[in-house]
Short mmCIF file of C-alpha atoms and ligand atoms in Angstrom, two decimals:
data_model
loop_
_atom_site.label_atom_id
_atom_site.label_comp_id
_atom_site.label_asym_id
_atom_site.label_seq_id
_atom_site.Cartn_x
_atom_site.Cartn_y
_atom_site.Cartn_z
CA MET A 16 -15.06 11.23 8.53
CA THR A 17 -14.54 10.01 12.12
CA HIS A 18 -15.02 6.56 13.58
CA HIS A 19 -18.32 7.46 15.16
CA HIS A 20 -20.07 5.92 12.13
CA PRO A 21 -18.91 2.82 10.27
CA MET A 22 -16.76 3.49 7.30
CA THR A 23 -16.56 1.45 4.09
CA VAL A 24 -12.94 0.76 3.36
CA PHE A 25 -11.55 -0.65 0.12
CA VAL A 26 -8.19 -2.26 0.58
CA THR A 27 -6.10 -3.54 -2.33
CA GLY A 28 -3.52 -6.36 -1.66
CA ALA A 29 -5.44 -7.61 1.33
CA SER A 30 -4.43 -11.30 0.91
CA ALA A 31 -1.16 -10.87 2.87
CA GLY A 32 1.00 -8.52 4.91
CA PHE A 33 -0.12 -4.97 5.50
CA GLY A 34 -3.36 -5.23 3.52
CA GLU A 35 -4.60 -8.22 5.48
CA ALA A 36 -3.62 -6.46 8.79
CA ILE A 37 -5.35 -3.28 7.69
CA ALA A 38 -8.53 -5.22 6.78
CA ARG A 39 -8.40 -7.03 10.15
CA ARG A 40 -7.99 -3.71 12.04
CA PHE A 41 -10.88 -1.93 10.44
CA VAL A 42 -13.24 -4.89 10.70
CA ALA A 43 -12.32 -5.19 14.37
CA GLU A 44 -13.29 -1.48 14.82
CA GLY A 45 -16.75 -2.11 13.32
CA HIS A 46 -16.09 -0.88 9.80
CA ARG A 47 -16.95 -2.65 6.52
CA VAL A 48 -14.10 -3.74 4.41
CA VAL A 49 -13.83 -4.72 0.72
CA ALA A 50 -10.72 -6.89 0.70
CA SER A 51 -9.15 -7.30 -2.76
CA ALA A 52 -6.16 -9.10 -4.21
CA ARG A 53 -5.43 -11.62 -6.88
CA ARG A 54 -5.52 -14.66 -4.56
CA GLY A 55 -9.20 -15.09 -4.01
CA ASP A 56 -8.81 -18.29 -1.94
CA ARG A 57 -6.99 -16.31 0.75
CA LEU A 58 -9.61 -13.61 0.80
CA ALA A 59 -12.36 -16.22 1.03
CA ALA A 60 -10.58 -17.69 4.14
CA LEU A 61 -10.31 -14.15 5.67
CA ALA A 62 -14.07 -13.61 5.04
CA GLU A 63 -14.80 -16.92 6.62
CA GLU A 64 -12.91 -15.89 9.72
CA LEU A 65 -13.90 -12.21 9.96
CA GLY A 66 -17.63 -12.58 8.96
CA GLU A 67 -20.00 -10.50 6.94
CA ARG A 68 -18.29 -7.13 7.46
CA LEU A 69 -15.54 -8.34 5.09
CA LEU A 70 -16.30 -8.72 1.42
CA PRO A 71 -13.70 -10.70 -0.53
CA VAL A 72 -13.12 -9.53 -4.14
CA ALA A 73 -10.59 -11.06 -6.46
CA LEU A 74 -8.96 -8.28 -8.32
CA ASP A 75 -5.70 -7.64 -10.18
CA VAL A 76 -5.04 -3.86 -9.97
CA ARG A 77 -3.28 -4.02 -13.36
CA GLU A 78 -6.62 -4.64 -14.99
CA ARG A 79 -8.38 -1.34 -15.43
CA THR A 80 -11.67 -2.74 -16.77
CA ALA A 81 -11.76 -5.16 -13.86
CA ILE A 82 -11.47 -2.35 -11.34
CA ALA A 83 -14.44 -0.58 -12.96
CA ARG A 84 -16.47 -3.79 -13.03
CA THR A 85 -15.61 -4.48 -9.35
CA LEU A 86 -16.86 -1.09 -8.23
CA THR A 87 -20.02 -1.33 -10.33
CA ASP A 88 -20.79 -4.77 -8.84
CA LEU A 89 -20.33 -3.94 -5.20
CA PRO A 90 -23.40 -4.72 -3.08
CA GLU A 91 -25.17 -1.62 -1.90
CA GLU A 92 -23.85 -1.78 1.66
CA PHE A 93 -20.22 -1.82 0.36
CA ALA A 94 -20.66 0.63 -2.49
CA ALA A 95 -20.10 3.96 -0.85
CA ILE A 96 -16.32 3.80 -0.34
CA ASP A 97 -15.16 6.25 2.45
CA LEU A 98 -11.50 5.11 2.45
CA LEU A 99 -9.46 3.59 -0.38
CA VAL A 100 -6.16 2.03 0.86
CA ASN A 101 -3.90 1.62 -2.19
CA ASN A 102 -1.68 -1.01 -0.62
CA ALA A 103 -1.17 -3.63 -3.43
CA GLY A 104 2.42 -3.62 -4.51
CA LEU A 105 5.65 -5.48 -4.83
CA ALA A 106 9.38 -5.39 -5.34
CA LEU A 107 10.90 -7.99 -7.76
CA GLY A 108 14.63 -8.62 -7.48
CA LEU A 109 17.56 -6.51 -6.21
CA ALA A 110 19.79 -6.75 -9.33
CA PRO A 111 21.55 -3.58 -10.50
CA ALA A 112 19.74 -1.76 -13.27
CA GLN A 113 22.30 -3.02 -15.87
CA ASP A 114 21.30 -6.61 -15.05
CA ALA A 115 17.68 -6.26 -14.01
CA ASP A 116 14.85 -8.18 -15.70
CA PRO A 117 12.75 -5.74 -17.80
CA ASP A 118 9.67 -7.82 -17.10
CA HIS A 119 10.21 -7.34 -13.46
CA TRP A 120 10.42 -3.54 -13.99
CA GLU A 121 7.25 -3.61 -16.05
CA GLN A 122 5.29 -5.55 -13.44
CA MET A 123 6.37 -3.11 -10.60
CA ILE A 124 5.46 -0.11 -12.67
CA ASP A 125 2.09 -1.67 -13.76
CA THR A 126 1.20 -2.67 -10.11
CA ASN A 127 2.78 0.02 -7.89
CA ALA A 128 2.19 3.07 -10.10
CA LYS A 129 -0.35 2.35 -12.82
CA GLY A 130 -2.53 0.10 -10.62
CA LEU A 131 -2.59 2.60 -7.84
CA VAL A 132 -3.58 5.51 -10.03
CA ALA A 133 -6.26 3.37 -11.80
CA CYS A 134 -7.84 2.45 -8.46
CA THR A 135 -7.72 5.98 -7.20
CA ARG A 136 -9.24 7.45 -10.45
CA ALA A 137 -12.08 4.91 -10.34
CA VAL A 138 -13.05 5.68 -6.72
CA LEU A 139 -12.76 9.53 -6.79
CA PRO A 140 -16.00 10.43 -8.60
CA GLY A 141 -18.11 8.61 -5.94
CA MET A 142 -16.20 10.26 -3.09
CA LEU A 143 -16.69 13.68 -4.61
CA GLU A 144 -20.32 13.09 -5.18
CA ARG A 145 -20.75 12.16 -1.52
CA GLY A 146 -18.49 15.01 -0.45
CA ARG A 147 -16.26 12.79 1.81
CA GLY A 148 -13.48 10.34 1.27
CA HIS A 149 -9.83 9.56 2.04
CA VAL A 150 -7.16 7.92 -0.09
CA ILE A 151 -4.29 6.36 1.78
CA ASN A 152 -1.36 5.21 -0.38
CA LEU A 153 1.50 2.90 0.53
CA GLY A 154 4.71 4.45 -0.39
CA SER A 155 8.07 3.41 1.08
CA ILE A 156 11.27 4.85 2.43
CA ALA A 157 12.64 3.41 -0.78
CA GLY A 158 10.98 6.44 -2.53
CA SER A 159 13.15 8.84 -0.59
CA TYR A 160 16.36 7.09 0.11
CA PRO A 161 18.24 5.35 -2.69
CA TYR A 162 19.97 2.01 -2.21
CA PRO A 163 21.73 -0.39 -4.60
CA GLY A 164 19.24 -2.60 -6.38
CA ALA A 165 16.11 -0.55 -5.51
CA ASN A 166 16.17 1.12 -9.03
CA VAL A 167 12.69 0.80 -10.38
CA TYR A 168 11.03 -0.33 -7.08
CA GLY A 169 12.27 2.91 -5.40
CA ALA A 170 11.21 4.93 -8.35
CA THR A 171 7.61 3.63 -8.19
CA LYS A 172 7.49 4.60 -4.54
CA ALA A 173 8.83 8.13 -5.35
CA PHE A 174 5.97 8.19 -7.82
CA VAL A 175 3.49 7.22 -5.06
CA HIS A 176 4.80 9.98 -2.78
CA GLN A 177 4.50 12.74 -5.45
CA PHE A 178 1.21 11.49 -6.80
CA SER A 179 -0.27 11.61 -3.24
CA LEU A 180 0.82 15.24 -2.84
CA ASN A 181 -0.35 16.29 -6.23
CA LEU A 182 -3.65 14.50 -5.61
CA ARG A 183 -4.09 16.60 -2.47
CA ALA A 184 -3.58 19.73 -4.55
CA ASP A 185 -6.16 18.71 -7.05
CA LEU A 186 -8.66 17.85 -4.34
CA HIS A 187 -8.22 21.24 -2.64
CA GLY A 188 -11.42 22.44 -1.05
CA THR A 189 -13.33 19.21 -1.66
CA GLY A 190 -12.97 17.83 1.81
CA LEU A 191 -11.37 14.72 0.45
CA ARG A 192 -8.10 13.70 2.23
CA VAL A 193 -4.91 12.03 1.01
CA THR A 194 -2.16 10.35 3.02
CA CYS A 195 1.00 8.61 1.99
CA ILE A 196 2.36 6.01 4.48
CA GLU A 197 6.13 5.34 3.87
CA PRO A 198 7.48 2.40 5.93
CA GLY A 199 10.95 0.96 6.27
CA MET A 200 11.75 -2.72 6.69
CA ALA A 201 8.69 -4.66 7.67
CA GLU A 202 8.37 -8.46 7.79
CA THR A 203 5.59 -9.69 5.55
CA GLU A 204 5.75 -11.70 2.37
CA PHE A 205 7.35 -8.70 0.74
CA SER A 206 10.87 -10.07 0.89
CA VAL A 207 9.86 -13.61 -0.09
CA VAL A 208 8.24 -12.09 -3.29
CA ARG A 209 11.28 -9.98 -3.92
CA HIS A 210 13.51 -13.07 -3.74
CA ALA A 211 11.28 -15.10 -6.00
CA GLY A 212 10.11 -17.40 -3.18
CA ASP A 213 13.52 -18.03 -1.61
CA ARG A 214 12.63 -17.94 2.05
CA GLN A 215 16.21 -18.30 3.27
CA GLN A 216 17.27 -15.05 1.49
CA ALA A 217 14.11 -13.32 2.72
CA ASP A 218 14.67 -14.33 6.35
CA ALA A 219 18.34 -13.24 6.27
CA LEU A 220 17.16 -9.62 5.81
CA TYR A 221 15.48 -9.65 9.24
CA ALA A 222 18.04 -11.78 11.02
CA GLY A 223 19.21 -10.30 14.35
CA MET A 224 17.01 -7.18 14.21
CA GLU A 225 13.39 -6.36 15.01
CA PRO A 226 11.54 -5.18 11.82
CA LEU A 227 8.28 -3.39 11.72
CA THR A 228 5.21 -5.65 11.60
CA ALA A 229 2.07 -5.50 9.51
CA THR A 230 0.23 -4.57 12.66
CA ASP A 231 2.45 -1.48 13.10
CA ILE A 232 1.49 -0.38 9.60
CA ALA A 233 -2.22 -1.04 10.12
CA GLU A 234 -2.05 1.08 13.26
CA SER A 235 -0.65 4.06 11.30
CA VAL A 236 -3.28 3.71 8.58
CA TYR A 237 -5.99 3.50 11.22
CA TRP A 238 -4.66 6.50 13.01
CA ALA A 239 -4.48 8.65 9.83
CA ALA A 240 -8.05 7.62 8.93
CA SER A 241 -9.36 8.34 12.37
CA GLN A 242 -8.31 11.97 12.62
CA PRO A 243 -11.11 14.52 12.70
CA PRO A 244 -12.21 15.69 9.21
CA HIS A 245 -10.31 19.04 9.42
CA VAL A 246 -7.00 17.18 9.88
CA ASN A 247 -5.14 15.84 6.80
CA VAL A 248 -2.13 13.67 7.63
CA ASN A 249 0.10 14.17 4.50
CA VAL A 250 2.91 11.75 5.00
CA ILE A 251 3.94 9.28 7.65
CA GLU A 252 7.47 7.85 7.45
CA LEU A 253 8.26 5.14 9.89
CA MET A 254 11.14 2.73 10.37
CA PRO A 255 12.26 -0.01 12.74
CA ALA A 256 14.39 1.51 15.52
CA ALA A 257 17.13 -0.79 14.32
CA GLN A 258 17.20 0.74 10.82
CA SER A 259 18.68 4.14 10.02
CA PHE A 260 20.87 5.92 7.36
CA ALA A 261 24.27 5.29 6.00
CA GLY A 262 26.53 7.71 4.10
CA PHE A 263 27.36 7.99 0.45
CA GLN A 264 29.54 5.26 -1.12
CA VAL A 265 32.79 6.44 -2.75
CA HIS A 266 34.54 4.57 -5.50
CA ARG A 267 38.23 4.85 -5.12
CA ASP A 268 40.67 4.26 -7.97
CA GLU A 269 42.68 1.20 -7.05
CA ALA A 270 45.87 2.72 -8.55
CA THR A 271 45.98 5.68 -6.10
P1 NDP B 19 3.11 -8.69 0.87
O1 NDP B 19 3.89 -9.37 -0.21
O2 NDP B 19 2.92 -9.37 2.12
O3 NDP B 19 1.61 -8.22 0.33
C1 NDP B 19 1.45 -7.65 -0.92
C2 NDP B 19 0.02 -7.65 -1.35
O4 NDP B 19 -0.14 -7.03 -2.63
C3 NDP B 19 -0.59 -9.08 -1.42
O5 NDP B 19 -1.77 -9.12 -0.86
C4 NDP B 19 -0.63 -9.31 -2.90
O6 NDP B 19 -1.74 -10.15 -3.24
C5 NDP B 19 -1.02 -7.95 -3.44
N1 NDP B 19 -0.73 -7.65 -4.84
C6 NDP B 19 0.51 -7.85 -5.52
N2 NDP B 19 0.29 -7.65 -6.84
C7 NDP B 19 -1.00 -7.35 -7.02
C8 NDP B 19 -1.88 -7.07 -8.11
N3 NDP B 19 -1.32 -7.01 -9.35
N4 NDP B 19 -3.24 -6.83 -7.89
C9 NDP B 19 -3.68 -6.91 -6.65
N5 NDP B 19 -2.96 -7.16 -5.56
C10 NDP B 19 -1.62 -7.41 -5.74
O7 NDP B 19 3.79 -7.25 1.01
P2 NDP B 19 3.53 -6.00 2.05
O8 NDP B 19 2.34 -6.21 2.77
O9 NDP B 19 4.78 -5.82 2.77
O10 NDP B 19 3.37 -4.86 1.01
C11 NDP B 19 2.24 -4.06 0.94
C12 NDP B 19 2.69 -2.66 0.27
O11 NDP B 19 3.60 -2.01 1.15
C13 NDP B 19 3.41 -2.72 -1.03
O12 NDP B 19 2.96 -1.64 -1.79
C14 NDP B 19 4.91 -2.58 -0.68
O13 NDP B 19 5.62 -2.04 -1.71
C15 NDP B 19 4.72 -1.60 0.49
N6 NDP B 19 5.85 -1.59 1.47
C16 NDP B 19 6.32 -2.76 2.03
C17 NDP B 19 7.38 -2.72 2.98
C18 NDP B 19 7.94 -3.88 3.59
O14 NDP B 19 9.12 -3.84 4.06
N7 NDP B 19 7.26 -4.99 3.80
C19 NDP B 19 7.97 -1.46 3.38
C20 NDP B 19 7.41 -0.34 2.70
C21 NDP B 19 6.40 -0.41 1.79
P3 NDP B 19 -1.96 -11.23 -4.37
O15 NDP B 19 -0.60 -11.81 -4.57
O16 NDP B 19 -2.96 -12.16 -3.80
O17 NDP B 19 -2.47 -10.43 -5.48
C1 8X3 B 20 10.22 -1.74 1.35
C2 8X3 B 20 11.28 -1.25 2.23
O1 8X3 B 20 13.65 -0.76 2.55
O2 8X3 B 20 13.01 -2.93 1.61
O3 8X3 B 20 9.57 -0.79 0.66
O4 8X3 B 20 12.89 -0.95 0.25
S1 8X3 B 20 12.75 -1.44 1.65
#
């Protein structure tokens, strides 16, 4: 798969942030994009702006039967998916595990892990039949580096990392490719969602530093997808220059 011929790209979570930027990038390069997310009104506005190369599809990745129906109902010109970008995902809250809301945990697992594998499983047979395809998953640095309050969110992203590598192993010799993109802090609606709509708290995270942008991530997705067919980009980890690592925390007994 090279960009000499137009690709059909299926992007989940295309109503905001990375997904929207990814959809814009591929449409701008002449590819066809199925843009999916729960908020159909946003996708309709994007289709209005970008024209007929973008097909808006309202889809909740937590609904397995809806995924199957969506794929079956795709119009012919969008049906042969070359690239699946499993981007839909979210973090809810930053409470320590002992205080966290179990409903938040379930929604993150259902979306980031179960939704991602369901979309992948649904798209693979067609890719194998056509003998070409690429699955690009959105992991996170939170899957590799622990931090307080990341508990289940980070664990879902560790899942995405390992699932991506295991998927590569299973697809050995088929010509299908798998990539995991693992960004650090990027300014999208991510933090607003994490803080239940509290924009002040969300903004505070990015105050006084320059975070990654959705366009930066779209660029890395586009780059990975544009490599010649013999090249598989396994993992891309990227961070803002202003973000790096800190050491271990040590609890000290107050008495000593
Ligand atoms: P945004 O909140 O801006 O966008 C998230 C997208 O996911 C939205 O389009 C949302 O659409 C969609 N989504 C959420 N739940 C569902 C669902 N059940 N079904 C379908 N779509 C859903 O966040 P980002 O763009 O930043 O995040 C995109 C991905 O990147 C996520 O997987 C996130 O974990 C990951 N990531 C983000 C980083 C960051 O710092 N921003 C860093 C590393 C990784 P809708 O609500 O309309 O369904
Ligand atoms: C999002 C990046 O560092 O907020 O996955 O967890 S981080």
